[in-house]
PDB file of C-alpha atoms in Angstrom:
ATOM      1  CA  UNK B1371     -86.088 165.158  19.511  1.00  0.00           C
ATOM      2  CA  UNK B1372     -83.058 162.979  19.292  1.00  0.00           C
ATOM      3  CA  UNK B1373     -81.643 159.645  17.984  1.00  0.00           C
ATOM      4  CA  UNK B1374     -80.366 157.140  20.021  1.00  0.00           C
ATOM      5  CA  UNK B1375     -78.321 154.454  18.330  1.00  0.00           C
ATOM      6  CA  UNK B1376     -77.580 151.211  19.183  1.00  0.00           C
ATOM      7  CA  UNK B1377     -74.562 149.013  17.625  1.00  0.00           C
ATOM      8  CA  UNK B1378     -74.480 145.182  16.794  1.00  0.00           C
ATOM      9  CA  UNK B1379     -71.959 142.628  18.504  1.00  0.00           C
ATOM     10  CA  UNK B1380     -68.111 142.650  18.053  1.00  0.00           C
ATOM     11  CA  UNK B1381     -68.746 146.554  17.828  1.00  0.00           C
ATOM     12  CA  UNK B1382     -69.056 149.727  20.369  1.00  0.00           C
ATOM     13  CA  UNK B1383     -70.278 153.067  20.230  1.00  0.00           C
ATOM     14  CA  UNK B1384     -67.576 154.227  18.008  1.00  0.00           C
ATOM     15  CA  UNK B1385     -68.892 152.201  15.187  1.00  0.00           C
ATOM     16  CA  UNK B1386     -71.045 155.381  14.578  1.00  0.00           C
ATOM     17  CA  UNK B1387     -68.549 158.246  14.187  1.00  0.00           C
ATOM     18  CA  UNK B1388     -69.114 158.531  10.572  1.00  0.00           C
ATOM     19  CA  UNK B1389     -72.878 158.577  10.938  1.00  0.00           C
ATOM     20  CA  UNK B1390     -73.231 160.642  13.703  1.00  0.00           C
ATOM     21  CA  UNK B1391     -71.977 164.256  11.799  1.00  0.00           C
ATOM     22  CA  UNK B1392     -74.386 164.142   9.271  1.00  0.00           C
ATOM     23  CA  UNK B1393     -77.377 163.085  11.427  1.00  0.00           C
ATOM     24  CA  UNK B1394     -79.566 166.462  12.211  1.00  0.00           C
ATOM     25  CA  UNK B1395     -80.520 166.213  15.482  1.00  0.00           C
ATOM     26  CA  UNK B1396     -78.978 165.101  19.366  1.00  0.00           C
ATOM     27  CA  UNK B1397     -77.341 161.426  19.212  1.00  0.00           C
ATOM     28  CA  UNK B1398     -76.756 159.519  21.986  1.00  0.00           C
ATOM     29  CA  UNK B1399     -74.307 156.244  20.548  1.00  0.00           C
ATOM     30  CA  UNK B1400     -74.795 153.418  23.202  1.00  0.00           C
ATOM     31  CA  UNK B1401     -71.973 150.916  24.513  1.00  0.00           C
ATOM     32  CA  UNK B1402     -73.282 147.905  25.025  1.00  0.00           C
ATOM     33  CA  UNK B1403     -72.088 146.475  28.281  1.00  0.00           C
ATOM     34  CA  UNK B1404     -68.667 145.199  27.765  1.00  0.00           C
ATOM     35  CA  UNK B1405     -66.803 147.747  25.489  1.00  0.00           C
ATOM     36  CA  UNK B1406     -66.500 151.361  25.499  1.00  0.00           C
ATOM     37  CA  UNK B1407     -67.889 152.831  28.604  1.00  0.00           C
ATOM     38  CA  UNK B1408     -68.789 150.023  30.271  1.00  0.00           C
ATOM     39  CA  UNK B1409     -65.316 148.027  29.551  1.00  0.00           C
ATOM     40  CA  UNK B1410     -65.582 147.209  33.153  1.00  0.00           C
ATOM     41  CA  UNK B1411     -68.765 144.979  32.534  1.00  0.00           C
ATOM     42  CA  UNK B1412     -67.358 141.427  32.544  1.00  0.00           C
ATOM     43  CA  UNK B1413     -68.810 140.340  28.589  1.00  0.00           C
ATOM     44  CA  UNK B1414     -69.428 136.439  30.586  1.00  0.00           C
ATOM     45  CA  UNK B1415     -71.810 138.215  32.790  1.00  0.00           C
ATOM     46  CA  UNK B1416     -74.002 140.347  30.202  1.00  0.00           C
ATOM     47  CA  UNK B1417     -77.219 138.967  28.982  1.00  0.00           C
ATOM     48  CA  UNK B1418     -80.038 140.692  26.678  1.00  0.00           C
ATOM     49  CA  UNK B1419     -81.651 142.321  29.772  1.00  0.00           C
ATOM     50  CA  UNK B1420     -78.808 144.125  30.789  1.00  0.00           C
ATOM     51  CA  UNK B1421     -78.016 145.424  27.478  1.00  0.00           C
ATOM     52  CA  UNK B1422     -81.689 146.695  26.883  1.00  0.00           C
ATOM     53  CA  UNK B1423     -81.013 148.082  30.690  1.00  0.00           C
ATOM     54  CA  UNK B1424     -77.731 150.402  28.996  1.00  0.00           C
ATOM     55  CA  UNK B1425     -79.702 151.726  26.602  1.00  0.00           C
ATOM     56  CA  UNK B1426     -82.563 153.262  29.287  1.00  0.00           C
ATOM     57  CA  UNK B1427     -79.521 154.461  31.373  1.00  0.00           C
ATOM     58  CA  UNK B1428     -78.339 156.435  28.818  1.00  0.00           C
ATOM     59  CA  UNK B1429     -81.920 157.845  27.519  1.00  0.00           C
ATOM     60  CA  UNK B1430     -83.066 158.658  31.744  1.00  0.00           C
ATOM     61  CA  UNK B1431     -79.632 160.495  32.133  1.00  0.00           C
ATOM     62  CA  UNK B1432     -80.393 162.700  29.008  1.00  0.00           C
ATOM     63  CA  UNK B1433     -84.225 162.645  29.977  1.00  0.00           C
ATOM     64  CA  UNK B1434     -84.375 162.102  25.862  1.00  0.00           C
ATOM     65  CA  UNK B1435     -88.175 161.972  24.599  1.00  0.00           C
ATOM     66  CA  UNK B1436     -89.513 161.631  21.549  1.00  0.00           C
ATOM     67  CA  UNK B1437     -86.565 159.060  20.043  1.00  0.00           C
ATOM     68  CA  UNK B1438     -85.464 157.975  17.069  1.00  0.00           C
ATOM     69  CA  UNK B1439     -84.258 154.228  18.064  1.00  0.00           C
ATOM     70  CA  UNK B1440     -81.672 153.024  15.527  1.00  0.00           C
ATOM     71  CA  UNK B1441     -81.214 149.590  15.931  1.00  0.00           C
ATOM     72  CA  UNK B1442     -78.130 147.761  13.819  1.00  0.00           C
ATOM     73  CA  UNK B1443     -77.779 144.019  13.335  1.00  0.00           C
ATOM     74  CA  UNK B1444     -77.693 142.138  16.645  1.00  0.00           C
ATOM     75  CA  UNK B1445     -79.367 145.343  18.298  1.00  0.00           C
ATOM     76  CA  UNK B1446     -82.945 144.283  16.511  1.00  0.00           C
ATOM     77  CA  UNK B1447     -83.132 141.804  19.791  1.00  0.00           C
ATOM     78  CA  UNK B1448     -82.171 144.431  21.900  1.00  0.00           C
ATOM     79  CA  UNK B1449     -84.594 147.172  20.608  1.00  0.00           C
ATOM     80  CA  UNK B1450     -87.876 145.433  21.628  1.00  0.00           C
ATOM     81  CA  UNK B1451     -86.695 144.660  25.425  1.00  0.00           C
ATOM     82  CA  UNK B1452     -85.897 148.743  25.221  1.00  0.00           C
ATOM     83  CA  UNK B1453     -89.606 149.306  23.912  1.00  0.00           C
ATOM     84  CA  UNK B1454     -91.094 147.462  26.807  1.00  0.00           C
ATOM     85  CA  UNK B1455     -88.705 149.809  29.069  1.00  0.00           C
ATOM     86  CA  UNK B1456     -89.444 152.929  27.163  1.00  0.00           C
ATOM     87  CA  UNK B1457     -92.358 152.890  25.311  1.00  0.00           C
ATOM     88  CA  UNK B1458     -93.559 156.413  26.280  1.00  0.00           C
ATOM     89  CA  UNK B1459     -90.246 157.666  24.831  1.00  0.00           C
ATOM     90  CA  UNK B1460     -89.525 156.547  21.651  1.00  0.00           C
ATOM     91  CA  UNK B1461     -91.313 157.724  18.775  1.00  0.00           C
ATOM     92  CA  UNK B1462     -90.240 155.942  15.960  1.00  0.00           C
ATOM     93  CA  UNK B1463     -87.724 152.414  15.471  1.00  0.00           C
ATOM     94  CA  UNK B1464     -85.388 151.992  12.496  1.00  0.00           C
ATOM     95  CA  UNK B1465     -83.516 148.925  12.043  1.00  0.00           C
ATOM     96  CA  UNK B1466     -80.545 148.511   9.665  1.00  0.00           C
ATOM     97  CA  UNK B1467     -80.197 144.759   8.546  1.00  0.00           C
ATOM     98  CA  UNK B1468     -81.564 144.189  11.979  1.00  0.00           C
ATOM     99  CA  UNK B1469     -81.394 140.442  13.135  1.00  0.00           C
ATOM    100  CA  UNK B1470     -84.908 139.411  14.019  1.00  0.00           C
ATOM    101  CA  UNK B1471     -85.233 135.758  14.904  1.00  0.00           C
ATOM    102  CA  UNK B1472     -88.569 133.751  15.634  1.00  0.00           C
ATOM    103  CA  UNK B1473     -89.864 135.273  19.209  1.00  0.00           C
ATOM    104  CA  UNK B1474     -88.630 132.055  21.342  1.00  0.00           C
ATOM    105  CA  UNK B1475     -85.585 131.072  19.191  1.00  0.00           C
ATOM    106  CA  UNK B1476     -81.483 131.603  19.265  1.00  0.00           C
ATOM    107  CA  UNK B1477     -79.807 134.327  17.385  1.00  0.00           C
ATOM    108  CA  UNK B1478     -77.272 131.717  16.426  1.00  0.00           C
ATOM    109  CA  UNK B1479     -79.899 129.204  15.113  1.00  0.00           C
ATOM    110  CA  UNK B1480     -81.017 131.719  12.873  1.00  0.00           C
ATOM    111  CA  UNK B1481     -78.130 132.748  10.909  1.00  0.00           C
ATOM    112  CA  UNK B1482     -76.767 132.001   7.602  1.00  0.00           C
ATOM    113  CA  UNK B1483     -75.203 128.600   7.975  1.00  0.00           C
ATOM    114  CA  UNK B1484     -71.811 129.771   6.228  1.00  0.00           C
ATOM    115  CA  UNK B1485     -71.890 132.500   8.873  1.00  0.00           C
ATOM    116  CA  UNK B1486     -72.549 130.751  11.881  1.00  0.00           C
ATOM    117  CA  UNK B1487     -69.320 128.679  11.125  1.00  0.00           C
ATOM    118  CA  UNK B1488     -67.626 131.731  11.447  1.00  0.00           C
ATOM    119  CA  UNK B1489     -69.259 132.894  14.578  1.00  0.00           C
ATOM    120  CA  UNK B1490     -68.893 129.403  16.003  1.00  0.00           C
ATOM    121  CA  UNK B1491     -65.737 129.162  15.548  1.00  0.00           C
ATOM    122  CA  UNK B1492     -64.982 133.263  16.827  1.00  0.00           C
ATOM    123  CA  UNK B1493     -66.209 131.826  20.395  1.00  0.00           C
ATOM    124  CA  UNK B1494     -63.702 130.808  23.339  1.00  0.00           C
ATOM    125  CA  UNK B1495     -64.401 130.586  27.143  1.00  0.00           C
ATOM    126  CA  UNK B1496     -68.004 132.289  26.583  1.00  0.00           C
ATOM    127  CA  UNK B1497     -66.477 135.468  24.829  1.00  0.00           C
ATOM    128  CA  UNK B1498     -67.264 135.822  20.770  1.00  0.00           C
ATOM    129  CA  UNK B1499     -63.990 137.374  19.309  1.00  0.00           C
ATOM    130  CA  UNK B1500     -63.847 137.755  15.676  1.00  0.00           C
ATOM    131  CA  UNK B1501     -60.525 137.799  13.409  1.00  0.00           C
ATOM    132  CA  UNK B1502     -59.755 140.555  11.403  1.00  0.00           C
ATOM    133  CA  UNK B1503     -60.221 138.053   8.281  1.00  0.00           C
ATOM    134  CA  UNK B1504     -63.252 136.521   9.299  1.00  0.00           C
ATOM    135  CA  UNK B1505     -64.912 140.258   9.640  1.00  0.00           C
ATOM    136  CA  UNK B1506     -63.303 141.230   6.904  1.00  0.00           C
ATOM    137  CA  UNK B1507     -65.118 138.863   4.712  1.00  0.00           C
ATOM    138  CA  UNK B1508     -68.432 139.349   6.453  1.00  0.00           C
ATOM    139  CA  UNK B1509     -68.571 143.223   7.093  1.00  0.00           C
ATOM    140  CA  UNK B1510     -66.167 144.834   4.473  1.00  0.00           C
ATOM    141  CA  UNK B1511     -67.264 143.576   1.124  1.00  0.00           C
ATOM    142  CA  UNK B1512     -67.797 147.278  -0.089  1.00  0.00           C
ATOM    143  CA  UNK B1513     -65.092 149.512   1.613  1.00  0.00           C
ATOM    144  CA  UNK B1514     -62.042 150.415  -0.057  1.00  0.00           C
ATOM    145  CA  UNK B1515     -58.733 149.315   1.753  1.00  0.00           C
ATOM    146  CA  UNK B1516     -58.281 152.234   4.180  1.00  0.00           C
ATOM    147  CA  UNK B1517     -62.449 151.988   5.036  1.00  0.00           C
ATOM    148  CA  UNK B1518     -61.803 148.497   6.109  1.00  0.00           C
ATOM    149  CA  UNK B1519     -58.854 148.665   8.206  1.00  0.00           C
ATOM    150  CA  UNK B1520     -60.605 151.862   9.899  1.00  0.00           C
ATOM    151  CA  UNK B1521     -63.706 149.445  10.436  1.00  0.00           C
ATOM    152  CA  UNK B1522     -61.234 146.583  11.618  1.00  0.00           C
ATOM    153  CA  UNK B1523     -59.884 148.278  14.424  1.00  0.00           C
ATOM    154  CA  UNK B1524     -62.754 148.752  15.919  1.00  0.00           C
ATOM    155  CA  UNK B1525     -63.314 145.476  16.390  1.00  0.00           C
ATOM    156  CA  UNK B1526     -64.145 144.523  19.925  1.00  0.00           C
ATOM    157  CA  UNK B1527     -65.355 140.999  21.672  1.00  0.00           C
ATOM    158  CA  UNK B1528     -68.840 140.689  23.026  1.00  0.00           C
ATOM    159  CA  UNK B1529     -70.496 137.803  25.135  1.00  0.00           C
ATOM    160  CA  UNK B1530     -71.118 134.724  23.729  1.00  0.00           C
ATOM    161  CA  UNK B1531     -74.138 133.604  25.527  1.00  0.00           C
ATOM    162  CA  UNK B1532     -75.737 137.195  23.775  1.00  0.00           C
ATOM    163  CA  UNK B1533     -75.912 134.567  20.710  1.00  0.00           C
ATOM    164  CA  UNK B1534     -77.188 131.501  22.672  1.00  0.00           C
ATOM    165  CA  UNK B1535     -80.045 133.140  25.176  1.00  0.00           C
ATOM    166  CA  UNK B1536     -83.926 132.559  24.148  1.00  0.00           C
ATOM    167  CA  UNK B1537     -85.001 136.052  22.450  1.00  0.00           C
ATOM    168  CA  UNK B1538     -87.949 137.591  23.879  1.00  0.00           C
ATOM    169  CA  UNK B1539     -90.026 140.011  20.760  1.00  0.00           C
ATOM    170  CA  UNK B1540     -92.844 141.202  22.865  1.00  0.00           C
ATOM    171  CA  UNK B1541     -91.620 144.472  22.755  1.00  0.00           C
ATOM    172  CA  UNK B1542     -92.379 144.964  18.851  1.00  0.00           C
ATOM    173  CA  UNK B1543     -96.024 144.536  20.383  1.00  0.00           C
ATOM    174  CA  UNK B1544     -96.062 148.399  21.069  1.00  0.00           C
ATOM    175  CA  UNK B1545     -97.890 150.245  18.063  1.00  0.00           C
ATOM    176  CA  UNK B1546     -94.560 152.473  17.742  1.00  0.00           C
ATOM    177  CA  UNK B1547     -93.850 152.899  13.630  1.00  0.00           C
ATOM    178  CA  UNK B1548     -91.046 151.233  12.345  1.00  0.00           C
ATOM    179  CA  UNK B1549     -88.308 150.919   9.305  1.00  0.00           C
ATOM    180  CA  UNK B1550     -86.353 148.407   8.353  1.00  0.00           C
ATOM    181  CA  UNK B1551     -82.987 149.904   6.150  1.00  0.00           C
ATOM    182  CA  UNK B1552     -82.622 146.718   3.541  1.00  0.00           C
ATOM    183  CA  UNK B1553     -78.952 146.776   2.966  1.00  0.00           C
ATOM    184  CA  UNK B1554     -78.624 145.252  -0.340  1.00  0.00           C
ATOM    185  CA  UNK B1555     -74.729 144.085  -0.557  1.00  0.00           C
ATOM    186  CA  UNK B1556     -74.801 142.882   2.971  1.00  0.00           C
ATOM    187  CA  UNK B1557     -73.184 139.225   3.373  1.00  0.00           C
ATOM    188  CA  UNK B1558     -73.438 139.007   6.951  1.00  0.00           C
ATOM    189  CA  UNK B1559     -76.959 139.342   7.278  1.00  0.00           C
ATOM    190  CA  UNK B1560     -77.675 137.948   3.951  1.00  0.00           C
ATOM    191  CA  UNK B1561     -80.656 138.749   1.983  1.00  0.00           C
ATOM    192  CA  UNK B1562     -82.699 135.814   2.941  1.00  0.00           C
ATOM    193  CA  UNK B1563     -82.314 136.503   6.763  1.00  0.00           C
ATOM    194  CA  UNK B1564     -83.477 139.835   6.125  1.00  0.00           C
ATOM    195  CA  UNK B1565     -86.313 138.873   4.514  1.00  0.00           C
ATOM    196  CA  UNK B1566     -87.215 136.674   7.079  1.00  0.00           C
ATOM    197  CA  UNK B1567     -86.508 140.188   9.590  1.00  0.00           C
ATOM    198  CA  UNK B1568     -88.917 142.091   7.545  1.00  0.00           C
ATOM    199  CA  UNK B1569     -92.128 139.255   6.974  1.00  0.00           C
ATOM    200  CA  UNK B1570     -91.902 139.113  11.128  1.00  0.00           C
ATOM    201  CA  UNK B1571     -91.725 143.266  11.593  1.00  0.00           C
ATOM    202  CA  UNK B1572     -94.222 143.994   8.285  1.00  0.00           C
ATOM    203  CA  UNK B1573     -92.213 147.359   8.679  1.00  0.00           C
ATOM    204  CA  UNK B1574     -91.617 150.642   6.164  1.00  0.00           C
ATOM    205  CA  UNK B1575     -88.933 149.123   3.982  1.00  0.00           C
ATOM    206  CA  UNK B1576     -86.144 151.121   2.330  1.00  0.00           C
ATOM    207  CA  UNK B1577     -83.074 149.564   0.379  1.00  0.00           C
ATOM    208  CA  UNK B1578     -79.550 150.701   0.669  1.00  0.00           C
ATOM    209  CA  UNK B1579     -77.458 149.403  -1.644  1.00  0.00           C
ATOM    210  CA  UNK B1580     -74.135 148.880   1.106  1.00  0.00           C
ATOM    211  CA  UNK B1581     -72.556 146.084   2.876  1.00  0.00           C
ATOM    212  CA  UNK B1582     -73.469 145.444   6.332  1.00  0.00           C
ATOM    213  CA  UNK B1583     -71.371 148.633   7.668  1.00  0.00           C
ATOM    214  CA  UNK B1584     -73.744 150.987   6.371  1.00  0.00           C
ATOM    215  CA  UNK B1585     -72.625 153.460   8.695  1.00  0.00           C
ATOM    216  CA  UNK B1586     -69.093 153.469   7.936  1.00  0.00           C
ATOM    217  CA  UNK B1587     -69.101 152.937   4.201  1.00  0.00           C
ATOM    218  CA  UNK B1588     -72.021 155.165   3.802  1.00  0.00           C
ATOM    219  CA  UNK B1589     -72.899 157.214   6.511  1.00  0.00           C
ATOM    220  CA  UNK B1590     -74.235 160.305   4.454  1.00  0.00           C
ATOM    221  CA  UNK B1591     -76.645 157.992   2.702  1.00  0.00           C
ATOM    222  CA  UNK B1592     -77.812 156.549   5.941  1.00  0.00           C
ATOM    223  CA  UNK B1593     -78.416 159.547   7.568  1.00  0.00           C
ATOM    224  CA  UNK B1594     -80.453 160.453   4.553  1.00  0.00           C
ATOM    225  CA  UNK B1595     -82.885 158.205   5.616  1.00  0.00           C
ATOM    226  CA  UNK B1596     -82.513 158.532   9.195  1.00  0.00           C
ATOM    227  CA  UNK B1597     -82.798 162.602   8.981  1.00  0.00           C
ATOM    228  CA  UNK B1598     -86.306 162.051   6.589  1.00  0.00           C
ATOM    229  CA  UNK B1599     -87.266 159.581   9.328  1.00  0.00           C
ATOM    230  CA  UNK B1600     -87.028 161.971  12.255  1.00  0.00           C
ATOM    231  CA  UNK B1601     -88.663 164.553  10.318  1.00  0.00           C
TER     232      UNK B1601
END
């Protein structure tokens, strides 16, 4: 048994190095084409497909079975294109202020208009790059100075046309259980977006009350849930 985690966009696998000590089984943390290890991917090139296509790399090499599939933010439109690839593997999804849109729609249409500014503005030459301020505001609202600057450096661009391509939900067809961790503080994913995440999934539903870094600000209360989850 084992928990693979997948981050959000303008993040990489490191995201989860608070998380990952408390967690009580095998982790495998995922980079997302572009950052990490798979820097060389060129982030103009990488669509939805090949990000749900990382993710099955990682589980075949490891031959991991019976998953826990953490999903965080952006990830909740990668998880179902990794159900379709792995449904015989995964046991059981959790999603932590997990963006899911309308099957059909944009990511970026479906945001909080306040944030998409931000995001619309973050985006140059087909590459989303956020500013230390702008994340600041939307990821650090509950972290303490030296939290935030840890979470700031980690910073890294993603693809643009991630927020832009037509999502595809099918995958949230399979009958695999699922949770949804409602992160209470969070004003990137505000509450109403999550709401919206949560009447599409009709999943379990357990609050957190943390920004939208639950990981970093509270990574022994999210692996609480995560470690109850996997049983």
């Amino acid at each position: 048994m084992s928990f693979v985690l997948i981050h959000g966009a303008g993040f990489g696998a490191d995201c989860w190095e608070e998380l990952i000590p408390h967690l009580s089984a095998e982790v495998v943390a995922v980079d997302l084409p572009g950052r990490g290890t798979r820097v060389d991917v060129g982030l103009s090139t990488v669509t939805l497909a090949d990000c749900a296509d990382a993710v099955r790399e990682d589980v075949e090499a490891k031959d991991l079975r019976d998953v826990v599939l953490v999903g965080h933010s952006f990830a909740g439109v990668t998880v179902p294109r990794v159900l379709d690839l792995l449904p015989g593997r995964i046991r059981h999804v959790v999603l932590v202020s997990a963006v899911v849109p309308p099957d059909g729609s944009r990511v970026l249409d479906q945001i909080d208009p306040g944030v998409r500014d931000l995001v619309e503005r973050s985006i140059a030459s087909g590459v989303y790059h956020q500013t230390r301020e702008g994340a600041a505001a939307m990821l650090c609202n509950d972290m303490d100075e030296a939290t935030a600057a840890s979470t700031l450096d980690r910073l890294a661009d993603d693809s643009a046309a991630l927020l832009s391509e037509t999502v595809d939900l099918s995958g949230y067809r399979w009958e695999i259980p699922r949770t949804y961790v409602h992160l209470t503080r969070d004003q990137c994913y505000v509450e109403e977006l999550q709401q919206r995440s949560i009447a599409l999934l009709r999943p379990e539903v357990i609050e957190l009350d943390t920004g939208h870094m639950a990981m970093i600000s509270a990574p022994g209360k999210l692996a609480a849930i995560l470690n109850a989850v996997h049983g």
